[in-house]
mmCIF file of C-alpha atoms in Angstrom:
data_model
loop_
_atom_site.group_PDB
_atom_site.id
_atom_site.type_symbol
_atom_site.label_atom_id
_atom_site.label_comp_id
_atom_site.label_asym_id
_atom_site.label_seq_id
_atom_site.Cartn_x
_atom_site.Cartn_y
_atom_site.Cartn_z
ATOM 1 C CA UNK Y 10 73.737 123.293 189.066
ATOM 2 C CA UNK Y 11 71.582 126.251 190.154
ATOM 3 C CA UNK Y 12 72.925 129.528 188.273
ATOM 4 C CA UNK Y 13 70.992 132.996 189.168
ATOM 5 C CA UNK Y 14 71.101 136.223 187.103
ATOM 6 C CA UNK Y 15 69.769 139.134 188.478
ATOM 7 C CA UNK Y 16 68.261 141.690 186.123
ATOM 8 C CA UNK Y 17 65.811 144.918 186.072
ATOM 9 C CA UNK Y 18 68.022 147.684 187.845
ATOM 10 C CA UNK Y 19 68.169 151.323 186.472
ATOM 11 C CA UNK Y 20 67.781 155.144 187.167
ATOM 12 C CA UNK Y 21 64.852 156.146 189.237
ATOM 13 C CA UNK Y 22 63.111 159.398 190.666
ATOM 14 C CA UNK Y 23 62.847 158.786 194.432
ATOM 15 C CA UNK Y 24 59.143 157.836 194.840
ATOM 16 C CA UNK Y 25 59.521 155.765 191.511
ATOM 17 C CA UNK Y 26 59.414 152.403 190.988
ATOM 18 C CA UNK Y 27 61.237 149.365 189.817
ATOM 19 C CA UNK Y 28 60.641 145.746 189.420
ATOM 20 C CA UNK Y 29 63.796 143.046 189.686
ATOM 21 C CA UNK Y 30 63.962 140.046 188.242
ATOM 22 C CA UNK Y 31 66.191 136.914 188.994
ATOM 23 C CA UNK Y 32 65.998 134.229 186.765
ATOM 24 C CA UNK Y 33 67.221 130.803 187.336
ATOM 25 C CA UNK Y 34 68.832 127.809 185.385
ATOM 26 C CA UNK Y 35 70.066 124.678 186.117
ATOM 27 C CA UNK Y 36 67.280 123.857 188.589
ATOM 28 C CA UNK Y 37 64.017 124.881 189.505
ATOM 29 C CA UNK Y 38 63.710 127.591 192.035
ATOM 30 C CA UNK Y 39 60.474 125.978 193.905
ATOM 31 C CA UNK Y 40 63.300 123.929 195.734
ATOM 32 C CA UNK Y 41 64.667 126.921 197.507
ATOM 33 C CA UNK Y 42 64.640 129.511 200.009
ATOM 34 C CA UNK Y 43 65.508 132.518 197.591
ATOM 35 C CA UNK Y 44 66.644 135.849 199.423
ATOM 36 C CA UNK Y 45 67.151 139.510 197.664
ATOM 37 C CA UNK Y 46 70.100 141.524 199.250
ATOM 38 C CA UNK Y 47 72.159 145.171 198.227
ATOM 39 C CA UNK Y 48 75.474 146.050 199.004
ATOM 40 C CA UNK Y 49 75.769 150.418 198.513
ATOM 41 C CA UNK Y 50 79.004 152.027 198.318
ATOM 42 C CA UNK Y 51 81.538 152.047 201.255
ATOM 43 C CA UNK Y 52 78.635 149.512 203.159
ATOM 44 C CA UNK Y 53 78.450 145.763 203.889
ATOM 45 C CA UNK Y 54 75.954 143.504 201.988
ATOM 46 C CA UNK Y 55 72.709 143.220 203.770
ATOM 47 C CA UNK Y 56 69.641 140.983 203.171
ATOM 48 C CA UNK Y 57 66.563 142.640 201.877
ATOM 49 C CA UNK Y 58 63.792 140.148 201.802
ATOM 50 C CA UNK Y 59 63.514 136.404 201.987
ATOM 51 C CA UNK Y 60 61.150 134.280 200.169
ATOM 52 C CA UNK Y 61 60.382 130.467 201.182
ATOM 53 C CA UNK Y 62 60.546 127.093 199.085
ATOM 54 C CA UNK Y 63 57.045 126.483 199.946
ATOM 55 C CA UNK Y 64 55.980 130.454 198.716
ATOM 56 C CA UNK Y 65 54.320 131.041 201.970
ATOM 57 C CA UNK Y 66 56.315 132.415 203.837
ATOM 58 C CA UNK Y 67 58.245 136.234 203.380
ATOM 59 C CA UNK Y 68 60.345 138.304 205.255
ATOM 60 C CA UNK Y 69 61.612 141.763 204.681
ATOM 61 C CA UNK Y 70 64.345 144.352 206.456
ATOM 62 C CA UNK Y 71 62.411 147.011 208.447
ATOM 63 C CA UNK Y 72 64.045 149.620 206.284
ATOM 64 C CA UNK Y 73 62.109 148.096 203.484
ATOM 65 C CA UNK Y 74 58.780 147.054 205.020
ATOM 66 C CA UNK Y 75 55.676 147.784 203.484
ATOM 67 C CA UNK Y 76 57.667 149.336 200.027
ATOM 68 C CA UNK Y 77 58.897 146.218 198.874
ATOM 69 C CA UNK Y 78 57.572 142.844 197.803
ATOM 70 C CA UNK Y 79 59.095 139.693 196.946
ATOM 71 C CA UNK Y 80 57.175 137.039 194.901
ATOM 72 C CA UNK Y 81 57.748 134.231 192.982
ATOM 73 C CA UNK Y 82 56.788 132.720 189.827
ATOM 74 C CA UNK Y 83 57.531 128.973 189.220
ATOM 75 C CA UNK Y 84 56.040 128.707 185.941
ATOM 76 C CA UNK Y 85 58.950 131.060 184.886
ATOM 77 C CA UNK Y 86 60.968 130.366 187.094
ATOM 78 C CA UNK Y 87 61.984 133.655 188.133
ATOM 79 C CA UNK Y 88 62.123 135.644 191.917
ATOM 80 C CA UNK Y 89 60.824 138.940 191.673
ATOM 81 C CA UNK Y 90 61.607 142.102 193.656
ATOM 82 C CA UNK Y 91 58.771 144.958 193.303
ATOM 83 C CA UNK Y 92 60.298 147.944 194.648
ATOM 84 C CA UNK Y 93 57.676 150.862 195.133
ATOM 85 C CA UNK Y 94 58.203 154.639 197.037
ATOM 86 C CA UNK Y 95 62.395 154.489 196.622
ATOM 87 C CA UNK Y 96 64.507 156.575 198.556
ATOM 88 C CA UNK Y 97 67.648 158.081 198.044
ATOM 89 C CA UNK Y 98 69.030 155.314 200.642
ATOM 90 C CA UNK Y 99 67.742 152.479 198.551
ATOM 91 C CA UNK Y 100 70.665 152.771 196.186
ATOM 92 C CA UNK Y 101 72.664 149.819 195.422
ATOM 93 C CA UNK Y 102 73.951 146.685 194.151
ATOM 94 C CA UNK Y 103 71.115 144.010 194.509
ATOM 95 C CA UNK Y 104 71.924 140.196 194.014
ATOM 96 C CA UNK Y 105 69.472 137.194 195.002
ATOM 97 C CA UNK Y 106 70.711 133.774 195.656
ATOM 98 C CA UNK Y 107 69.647 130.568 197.400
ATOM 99 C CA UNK Y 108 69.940 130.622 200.924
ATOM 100 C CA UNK Y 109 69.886 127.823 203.500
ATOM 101 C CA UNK Y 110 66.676 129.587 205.357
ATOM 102 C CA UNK Y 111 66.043 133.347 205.901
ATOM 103 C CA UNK Y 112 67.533 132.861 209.099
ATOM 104 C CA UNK Y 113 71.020 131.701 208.106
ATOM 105 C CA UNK Y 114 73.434 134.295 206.959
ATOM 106 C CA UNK Y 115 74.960 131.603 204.322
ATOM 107 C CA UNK Y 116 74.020 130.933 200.880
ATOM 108 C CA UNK Y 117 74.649 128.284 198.460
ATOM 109 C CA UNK Y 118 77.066 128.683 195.553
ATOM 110 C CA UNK Y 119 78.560 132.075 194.826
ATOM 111 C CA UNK Y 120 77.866 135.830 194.386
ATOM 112 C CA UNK Y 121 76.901 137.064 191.063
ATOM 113 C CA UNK Y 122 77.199 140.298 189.249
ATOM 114 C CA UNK Y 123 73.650 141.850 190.492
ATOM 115 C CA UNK Y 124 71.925 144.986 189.550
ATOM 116 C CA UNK Y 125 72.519 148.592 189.788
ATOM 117 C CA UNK Y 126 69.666 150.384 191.275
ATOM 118 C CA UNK Y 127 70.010 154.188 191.525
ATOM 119 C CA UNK Y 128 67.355 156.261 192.984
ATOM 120 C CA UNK Y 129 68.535 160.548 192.481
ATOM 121 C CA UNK Y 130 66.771 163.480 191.389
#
């Protein structure tokens, strides 16, 4: 059974810089469509980026376009999320987890605990 756990968060200076990680067990993540999202205080959870099975083929919210990159590394088998130029606005909760396509709004399994990313003066 596919479990995810999302590491890497922390304190940044906006403009900083933060890599996350999500690690996977229980399967190998080459099999699915693995997606990034944050939920900040008082907000809904919204998707970030979306990576394909295949690895060629990304997605990412326009909020986050052209600051953020997702990647993946099978060997390890671990998702990343390299976060570069934060903002204030960036601040939140961040989970991954399997998705059905970066399309669908559903994902398979459940919710895990995620990552705190801060980004404050």
């Amino acid at each position: 059974q596919l479990q995810l756990v999302e590491s890497g968060g922390g304190l940044v200076q906006p403009g900083g810089s933060l890599r996350l990680s999500c690690a996977a067990s229980g399967s190998s993540l080459d099999y699915y469509t693995i997606g990034w999202f944050r939920q900040a205080p008082g907000k809904e959870r919204e998707g970030v980026s979306c990576l394909s099975n295949s690895g060629g083929s990304t997605n990412y919210a326009d909020s986050v376009k052209g600051r953020f990159t997702i990647s993946r590394d099978n060997a390890k088998n671990t998702v990343y999320l390299q976060m570069n130029s934060l903002k204030p606005e960036d601040t939140a909760v961040y989970y991954c987890a399997a998705r059905l396509g970066c399309k669908s709004p559903l994902i398979i399994g459940s919710w895990g605990q995620g990552t705190q990313v801060t980004v404050s003066s």
